CSV table of C-alpha atoms and ligand atoms in Angstrom, one decimal:
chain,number,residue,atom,x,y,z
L,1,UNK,CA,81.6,104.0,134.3
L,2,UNK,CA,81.1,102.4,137.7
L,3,UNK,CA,81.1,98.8,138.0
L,4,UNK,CA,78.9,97.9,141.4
L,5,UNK,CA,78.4,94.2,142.6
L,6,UNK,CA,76.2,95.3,145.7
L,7,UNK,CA,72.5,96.2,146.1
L,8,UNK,CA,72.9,98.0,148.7
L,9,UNK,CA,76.2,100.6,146.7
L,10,UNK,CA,73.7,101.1,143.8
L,11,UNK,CA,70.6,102.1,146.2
L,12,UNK,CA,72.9,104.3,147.5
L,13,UNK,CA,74.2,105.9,144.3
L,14,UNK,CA,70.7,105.8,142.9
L,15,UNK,CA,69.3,107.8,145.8
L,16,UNK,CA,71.6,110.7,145.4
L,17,UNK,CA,71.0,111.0,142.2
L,18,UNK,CA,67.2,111.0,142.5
L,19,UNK,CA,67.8,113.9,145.5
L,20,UNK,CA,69.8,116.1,142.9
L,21,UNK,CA,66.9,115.5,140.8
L,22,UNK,CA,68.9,113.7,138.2
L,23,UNK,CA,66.2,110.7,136.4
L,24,UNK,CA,66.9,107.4,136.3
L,25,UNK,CA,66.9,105.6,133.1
L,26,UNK,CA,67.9,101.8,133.7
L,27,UNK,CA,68.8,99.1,130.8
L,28,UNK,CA,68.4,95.3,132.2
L,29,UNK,CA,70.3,92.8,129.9
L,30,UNK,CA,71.9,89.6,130.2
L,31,UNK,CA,74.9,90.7,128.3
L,32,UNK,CA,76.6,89.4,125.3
L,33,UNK,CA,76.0,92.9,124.3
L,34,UNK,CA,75.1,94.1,120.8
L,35,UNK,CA,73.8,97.4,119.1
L,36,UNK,CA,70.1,96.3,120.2
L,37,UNK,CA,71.4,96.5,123.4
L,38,UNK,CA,73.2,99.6,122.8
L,39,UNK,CA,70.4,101.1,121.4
L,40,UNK,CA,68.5,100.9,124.4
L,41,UNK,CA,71.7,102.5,126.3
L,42,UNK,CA,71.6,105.4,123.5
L,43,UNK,CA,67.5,106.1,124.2
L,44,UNK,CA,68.4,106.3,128.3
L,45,UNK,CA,71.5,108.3,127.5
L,46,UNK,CA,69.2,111.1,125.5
L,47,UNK,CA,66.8,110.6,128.0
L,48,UNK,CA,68.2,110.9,131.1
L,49,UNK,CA,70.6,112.3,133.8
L,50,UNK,CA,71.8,108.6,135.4
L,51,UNK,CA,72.4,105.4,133.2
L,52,UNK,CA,72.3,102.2,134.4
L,53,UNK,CA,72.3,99.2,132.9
L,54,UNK,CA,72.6,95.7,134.3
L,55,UNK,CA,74.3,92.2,133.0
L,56,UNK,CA,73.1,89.5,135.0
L,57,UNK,CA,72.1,85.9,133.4
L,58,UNK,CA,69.5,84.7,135.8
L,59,UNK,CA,69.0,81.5,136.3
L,60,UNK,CA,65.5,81.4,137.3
L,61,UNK,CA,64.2,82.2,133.8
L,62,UNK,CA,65.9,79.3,132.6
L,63,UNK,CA,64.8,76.0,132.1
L,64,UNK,CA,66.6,72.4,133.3
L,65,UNK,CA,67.3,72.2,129.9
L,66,UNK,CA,68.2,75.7,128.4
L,67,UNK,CA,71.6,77.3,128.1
L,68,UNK,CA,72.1,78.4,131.3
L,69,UNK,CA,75.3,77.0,132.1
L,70,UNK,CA,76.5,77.9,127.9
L,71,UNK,CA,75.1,81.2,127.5
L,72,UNK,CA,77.9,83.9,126.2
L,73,UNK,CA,79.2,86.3,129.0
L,74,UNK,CA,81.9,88.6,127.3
L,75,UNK,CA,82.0,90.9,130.4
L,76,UNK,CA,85.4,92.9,129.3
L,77,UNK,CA,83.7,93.4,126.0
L,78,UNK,CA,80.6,94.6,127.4
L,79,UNK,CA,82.3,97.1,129.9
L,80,UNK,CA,84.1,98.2,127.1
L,81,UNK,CA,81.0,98.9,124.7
L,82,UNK,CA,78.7,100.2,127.7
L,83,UNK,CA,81.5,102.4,128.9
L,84,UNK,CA,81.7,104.0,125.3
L,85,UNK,CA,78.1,104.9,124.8
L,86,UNK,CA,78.8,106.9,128.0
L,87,UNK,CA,76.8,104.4,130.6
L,88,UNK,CA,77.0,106.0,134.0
L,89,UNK,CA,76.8,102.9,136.0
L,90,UNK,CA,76.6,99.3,135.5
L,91,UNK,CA,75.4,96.7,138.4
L,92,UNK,CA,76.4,93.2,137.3
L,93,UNK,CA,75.7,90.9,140.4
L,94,UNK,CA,76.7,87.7,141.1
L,95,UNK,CA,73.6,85.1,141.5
L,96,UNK,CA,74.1,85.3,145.4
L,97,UNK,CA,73.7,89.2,145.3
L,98,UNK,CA,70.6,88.7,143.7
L,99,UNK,CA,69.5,85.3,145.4
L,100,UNK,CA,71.1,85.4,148.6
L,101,UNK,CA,70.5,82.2,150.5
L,102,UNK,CA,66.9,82.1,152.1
L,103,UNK,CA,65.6,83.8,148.7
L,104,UNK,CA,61.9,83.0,148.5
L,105,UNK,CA,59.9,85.6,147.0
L,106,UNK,CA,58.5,85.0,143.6
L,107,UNK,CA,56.8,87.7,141.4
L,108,UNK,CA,54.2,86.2,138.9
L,109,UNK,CA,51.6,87.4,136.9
L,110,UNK,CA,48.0,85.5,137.8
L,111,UNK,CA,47.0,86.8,134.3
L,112,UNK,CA,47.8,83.4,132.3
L,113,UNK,CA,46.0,84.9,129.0
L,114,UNK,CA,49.7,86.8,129.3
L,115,UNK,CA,52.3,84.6,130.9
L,116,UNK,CA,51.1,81.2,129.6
L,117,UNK,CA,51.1,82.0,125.5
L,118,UNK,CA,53.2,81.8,122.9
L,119,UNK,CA,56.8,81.7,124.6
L,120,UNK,CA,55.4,81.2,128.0
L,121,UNK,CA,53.5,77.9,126.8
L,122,UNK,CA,56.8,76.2,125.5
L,123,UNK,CA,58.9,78.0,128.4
L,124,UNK,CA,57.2,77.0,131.3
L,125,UNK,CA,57.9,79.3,134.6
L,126,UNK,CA,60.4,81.6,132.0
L,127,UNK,CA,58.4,84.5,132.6
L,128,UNK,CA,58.1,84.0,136.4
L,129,UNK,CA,61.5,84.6,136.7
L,130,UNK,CA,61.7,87.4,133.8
L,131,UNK,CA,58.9,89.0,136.6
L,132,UNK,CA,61.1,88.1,139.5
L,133,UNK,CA,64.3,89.3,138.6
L,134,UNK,CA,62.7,92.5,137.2
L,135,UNK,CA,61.0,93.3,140.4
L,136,UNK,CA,64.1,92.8,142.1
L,137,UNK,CA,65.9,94.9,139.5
L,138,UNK,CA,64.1,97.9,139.8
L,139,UNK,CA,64.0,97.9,143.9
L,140,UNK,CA,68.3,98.3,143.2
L,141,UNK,CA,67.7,101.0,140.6
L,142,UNK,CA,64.4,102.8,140.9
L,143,UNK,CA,64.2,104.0,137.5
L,144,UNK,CA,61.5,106.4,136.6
L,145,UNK,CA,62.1,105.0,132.5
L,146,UNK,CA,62.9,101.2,131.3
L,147,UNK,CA,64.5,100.6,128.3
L,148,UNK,CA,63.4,97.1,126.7
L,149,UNK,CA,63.5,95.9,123.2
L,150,UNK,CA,60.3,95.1,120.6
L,151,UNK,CA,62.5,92.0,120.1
L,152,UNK,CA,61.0,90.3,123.0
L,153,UNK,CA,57.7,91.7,123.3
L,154,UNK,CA,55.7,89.2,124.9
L,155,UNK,CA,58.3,90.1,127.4
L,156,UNK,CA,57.4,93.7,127.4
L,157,UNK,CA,53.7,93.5,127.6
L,158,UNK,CA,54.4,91.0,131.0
L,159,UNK,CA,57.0,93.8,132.4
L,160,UNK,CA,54.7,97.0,132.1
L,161,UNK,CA,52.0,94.6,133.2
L,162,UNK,CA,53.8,94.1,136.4
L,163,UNK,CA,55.0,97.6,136.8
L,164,UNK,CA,52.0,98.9,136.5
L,165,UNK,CA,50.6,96.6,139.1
L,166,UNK,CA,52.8,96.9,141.6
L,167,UNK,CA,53.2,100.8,141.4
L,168,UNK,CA,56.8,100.8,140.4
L,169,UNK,CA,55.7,104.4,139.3
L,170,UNK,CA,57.9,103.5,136.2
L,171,UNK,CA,57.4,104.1,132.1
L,172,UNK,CA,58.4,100.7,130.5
L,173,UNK,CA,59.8,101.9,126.6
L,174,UNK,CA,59.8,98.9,124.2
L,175,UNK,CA,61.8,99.6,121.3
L,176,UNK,CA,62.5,99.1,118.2
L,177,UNK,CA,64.1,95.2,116.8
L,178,UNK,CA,67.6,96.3,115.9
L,179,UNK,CA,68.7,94.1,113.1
L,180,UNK,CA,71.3,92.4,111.1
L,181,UNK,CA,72.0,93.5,107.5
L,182,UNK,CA,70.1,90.5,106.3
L,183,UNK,CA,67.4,91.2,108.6
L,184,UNK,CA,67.8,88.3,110.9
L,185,UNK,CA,67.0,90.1,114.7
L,186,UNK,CA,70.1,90.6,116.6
L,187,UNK,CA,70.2,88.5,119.4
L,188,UNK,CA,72.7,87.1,122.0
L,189,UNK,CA,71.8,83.6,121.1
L,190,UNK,CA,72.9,84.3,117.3
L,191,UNK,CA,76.7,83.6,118.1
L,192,UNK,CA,75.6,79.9,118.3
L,193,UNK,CA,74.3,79.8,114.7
L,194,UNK,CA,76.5,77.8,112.0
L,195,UNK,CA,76.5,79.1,108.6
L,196,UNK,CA,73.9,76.8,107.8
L,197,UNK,CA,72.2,77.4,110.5
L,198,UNK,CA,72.1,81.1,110.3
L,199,UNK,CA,71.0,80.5,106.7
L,200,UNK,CA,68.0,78.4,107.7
L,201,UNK,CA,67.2,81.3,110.3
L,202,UNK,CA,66.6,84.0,107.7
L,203,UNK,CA,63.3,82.2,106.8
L,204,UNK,CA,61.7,83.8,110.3
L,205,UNK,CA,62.3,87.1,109.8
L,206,UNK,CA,61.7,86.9,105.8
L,207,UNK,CA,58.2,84.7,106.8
L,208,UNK,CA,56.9,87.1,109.0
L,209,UNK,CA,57.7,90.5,106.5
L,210,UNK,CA,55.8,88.0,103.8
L,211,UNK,CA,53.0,87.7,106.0
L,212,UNK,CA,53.1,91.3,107.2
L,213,UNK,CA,53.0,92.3,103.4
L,214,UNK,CA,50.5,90.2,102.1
L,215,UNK,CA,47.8,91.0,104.7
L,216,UNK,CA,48.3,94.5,104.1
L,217,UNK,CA,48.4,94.0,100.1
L,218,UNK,CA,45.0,91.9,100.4
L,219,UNK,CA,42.3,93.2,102.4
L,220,UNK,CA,40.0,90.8,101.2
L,221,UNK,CA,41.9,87.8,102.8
L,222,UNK,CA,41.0,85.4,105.5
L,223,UNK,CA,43.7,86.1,108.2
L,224,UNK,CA,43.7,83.0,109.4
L,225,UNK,CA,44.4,81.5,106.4
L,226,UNK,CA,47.2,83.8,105.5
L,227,UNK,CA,48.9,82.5,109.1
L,228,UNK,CA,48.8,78.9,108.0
L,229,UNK,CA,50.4,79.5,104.2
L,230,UNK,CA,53.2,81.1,106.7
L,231,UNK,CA,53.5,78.5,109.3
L,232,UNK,CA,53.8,76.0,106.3
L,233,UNK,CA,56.4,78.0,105.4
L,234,UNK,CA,58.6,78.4,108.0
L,235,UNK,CA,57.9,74.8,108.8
L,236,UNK,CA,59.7,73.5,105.5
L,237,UNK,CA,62.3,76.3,106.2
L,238,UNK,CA,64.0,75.3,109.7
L,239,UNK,CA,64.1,72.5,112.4
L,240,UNK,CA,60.6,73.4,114.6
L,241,UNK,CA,58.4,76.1,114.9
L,242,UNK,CA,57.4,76.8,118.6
L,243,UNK,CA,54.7,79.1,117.0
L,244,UNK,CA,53.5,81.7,114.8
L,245,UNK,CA,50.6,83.6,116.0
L,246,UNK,CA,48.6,86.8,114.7
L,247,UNK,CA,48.3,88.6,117.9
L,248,UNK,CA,46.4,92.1,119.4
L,249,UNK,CA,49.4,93.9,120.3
L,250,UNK,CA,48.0,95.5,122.7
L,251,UNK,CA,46.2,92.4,125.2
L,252,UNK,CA,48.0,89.9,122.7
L,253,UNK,CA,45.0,88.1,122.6
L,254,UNK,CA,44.3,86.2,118.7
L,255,UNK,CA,43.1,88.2,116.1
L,256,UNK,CA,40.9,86.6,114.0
L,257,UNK,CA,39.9,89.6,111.8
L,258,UNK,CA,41.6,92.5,110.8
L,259,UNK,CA,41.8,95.4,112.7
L,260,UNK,CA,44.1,98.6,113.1
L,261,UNK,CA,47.4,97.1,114.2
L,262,UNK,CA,48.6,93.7,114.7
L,263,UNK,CA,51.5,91.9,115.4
L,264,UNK,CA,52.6,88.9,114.1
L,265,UNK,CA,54.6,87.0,116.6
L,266,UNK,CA,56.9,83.8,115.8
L,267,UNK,CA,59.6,81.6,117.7
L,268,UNK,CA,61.7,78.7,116.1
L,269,UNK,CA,64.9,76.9,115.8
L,270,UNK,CA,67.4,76.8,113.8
L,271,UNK,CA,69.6,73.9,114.7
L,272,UNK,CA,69.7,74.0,118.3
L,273,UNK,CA,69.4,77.6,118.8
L,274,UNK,CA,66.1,79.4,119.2
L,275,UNK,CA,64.9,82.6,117.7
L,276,UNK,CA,62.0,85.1,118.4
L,277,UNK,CA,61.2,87.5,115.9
L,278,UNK,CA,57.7,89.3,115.4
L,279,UNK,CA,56.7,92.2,113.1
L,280,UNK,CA,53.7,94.7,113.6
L,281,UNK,CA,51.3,95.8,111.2
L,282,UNK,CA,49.2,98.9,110.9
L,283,UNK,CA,46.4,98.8,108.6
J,301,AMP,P1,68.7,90.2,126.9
J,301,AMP,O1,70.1,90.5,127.2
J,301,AMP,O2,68.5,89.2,125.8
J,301,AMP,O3,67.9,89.8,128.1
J,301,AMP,O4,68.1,91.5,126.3
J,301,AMP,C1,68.1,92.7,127.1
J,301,AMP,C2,67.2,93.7,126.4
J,301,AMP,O5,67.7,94.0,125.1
J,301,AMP,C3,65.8,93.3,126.3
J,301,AMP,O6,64.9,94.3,126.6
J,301,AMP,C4,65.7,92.9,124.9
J,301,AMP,O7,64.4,93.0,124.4
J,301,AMP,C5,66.6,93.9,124.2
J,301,AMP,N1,67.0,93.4,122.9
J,301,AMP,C6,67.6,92.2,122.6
J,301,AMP,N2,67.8,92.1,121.3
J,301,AMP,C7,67.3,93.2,120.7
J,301,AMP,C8,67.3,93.7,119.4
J,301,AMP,N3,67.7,93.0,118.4
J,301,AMP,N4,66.7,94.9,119.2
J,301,AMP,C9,66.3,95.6,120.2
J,301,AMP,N5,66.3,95.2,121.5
J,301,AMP,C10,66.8,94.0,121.8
C-alpha cells in the first residue's frame, strides 16, 4: 500500500490510473479503523481497479467543544488493517495539506431542510465542514464510486446532495451499519465508552429495533405516538437524547403517516460520549 501526504502525488497517481482505465473507488474516514470501515474498503476492493481511502480528522467539522484535540488516531494499526484488505493507496494529510494557510473556500449546502436537522441542529456548522472536506477530498481522488456508511446517513443524504450538485460525476454508496455482537453500531467514538457506559448505550440501538418492530407489527398505530413511547424510553435509559425522529429516508423530511419505507433516526449520550444509530423500515 502507498502512503501519500501530498495532493498534488495522489492527483498524479489517480490520473494514471484513470488513463489505463482502471476506476477509482475512494473510502474517506477519520481512522480509528474498524470492520465498518473495512467493510467499506472490501465493497471498493470488489468494485474497483484503484483503492483509496483517506484518514484525516478534520477540524472543521468539529465543534469548540468536541473531541477534536482527544479523538483516537491509531495510524500504525490502521496501515496495518487497510494494508490487509489489499487498499491500493492511502492519502492521510496533515491539516496544512488540506488547509494550507490562506484556505478560504467553504462548501455548504443552502438546503437547511438537510444540513440544519437532526445532527446538524445540535452540531452547528458540523456538516459545512463534512461538505468542505469532502469536496476537497474528491478534487485529490476523483473517484467515479464513494464508499460511505448507513451509520451516518444524514451524512450521506448531505454528501450525494453535494456531489450531485456540483457534478463530481460520482456514485455516493451508503452501506450497510456494521455492528457489534450486541448490536450497539461500531463506531470510532465507542473506545471512550466505560462498561457502564457502554451498557447504557445498548438502549439506542435496542429502542430504535423496538420501534422499528412495533410499527411494522401494528399498522393501525399512530406513528407519532409510537415515536414518543420510544423517546420516553431512551430518555430513562441514558444521559440525553439529542433526538429521535421518524424520517423520509429519502428527503428526510418527518413522516407523520406511514408510508413504504422509513427510517428512524436517533443520536444520544452515554456518559460523555455520543452515539448515532438509526434503523429503516419497509412496510
Ligand atoms: P468516520 O471515520 O467516522 O468519519 O467514518 C468513515 C466512514 O465509515 C463513514 O462513511 C461512516 O459512515 C462509515 N462508518 C462508520 N461506522 C460505521 C459502521 N458501524 N458501519 C458502516 N459504516 C460505518
Amino acid at each position: 500500500m502507498k502512503i501519500l501526504r501530498k495532493a498534488s502525488e495522489v492527483q498524479e497517481t489517480v490520473t494514471r490510473a484513470r488513463a489505463a482505465g482502471l476506476t477509482i473507488g475512494f473510502v474517506p474516514t477519520m481512522g480509528a479503523l474498524h470492520e465498518g470501515h473495512l467493510s467499506l474498503v472490501r465493497q471498493a476492493r470488489r468494485e474497483c481497479g484503484l483503492v483509496i481511502a483517506s484518514i484525516f480528522v478534520n477540524p472543521l467539522q468539529f465543534g469548540p467543544a468536541e473531541d477534536l484535540d482527544r479523538y483516537p488516531r491509531p495510524f500504525e494499526e490502521d496501515c496495518a488493517l487497510l494494508e490487509k484488505e489489499k487498499t491500493d493507496l492511502l492519502f492521510a494529510p496533515g491539516v496544512d495539506e488540506m488547509y494550507p494557510a490562506g484556505f478560504s473556500t467553504r462548501v455548504a449546502l443552502q438546503d437547511r431542510e438537510l444540513t440544519d436537522i437532526l445532527c446538524g441542529a445540535v452540531r452547528p456548522g458540523h456538516f459545512e465542514g463534512v461538505t468542505t472536506v469532502v469536496a476537497r477530498l474528491f478534487c485529490i481522488t476523483m473517484p467515479q464510486r464513494v464508499y460511505m456508511g448507513a451509520k451516518d446517513y444524514q451524512q450521506g443524504v448531505i454528501v450525494r446532495r453535494m456531489a450531485r450538485d456540483l457534478g463530481f460525476g460520482l456514485e455516493v454508496k451508503l452501506l450497510p451499519i456494521v455492528r457489534d455482537r450486541d448490536g450497539l453500531a461500531l463506531s470510532s467514538r465507542n473506545r471512550y465508552l466505560s462498561e457502564s457506559d457502554r451498557r447504557r448505550a445498548l438502549a439506542l440501538p435496542e429502542t430504535l429495533g423496538w420501534l422499528a418492530d412495533r410499527i411494522k407489527a401494528e399498522p393501525a398505530a399512530d406513528i407519532g405516538k409510537l415515536r414518543e413511547e420510544a423517546l420516553k424510553k431512551l430518555q430513562a435509559a441514558v444521559d440525553r437524547v439529542d433526538y429521535l425522529e421518524i424520517r423520509d429516508p429519502e428527503t428526510l423530511r418527518p413522516a407523520v403517516r406511514r408510508q413504504p419505507a422509513l427510517i428512524v433516526l436517533a443520536a444520544c449520550f452515554a456518559g460523555q460520549t455520543r452515539l448515532i444509530d438509526n434503523v429503516i423500515i419497509s412496510l
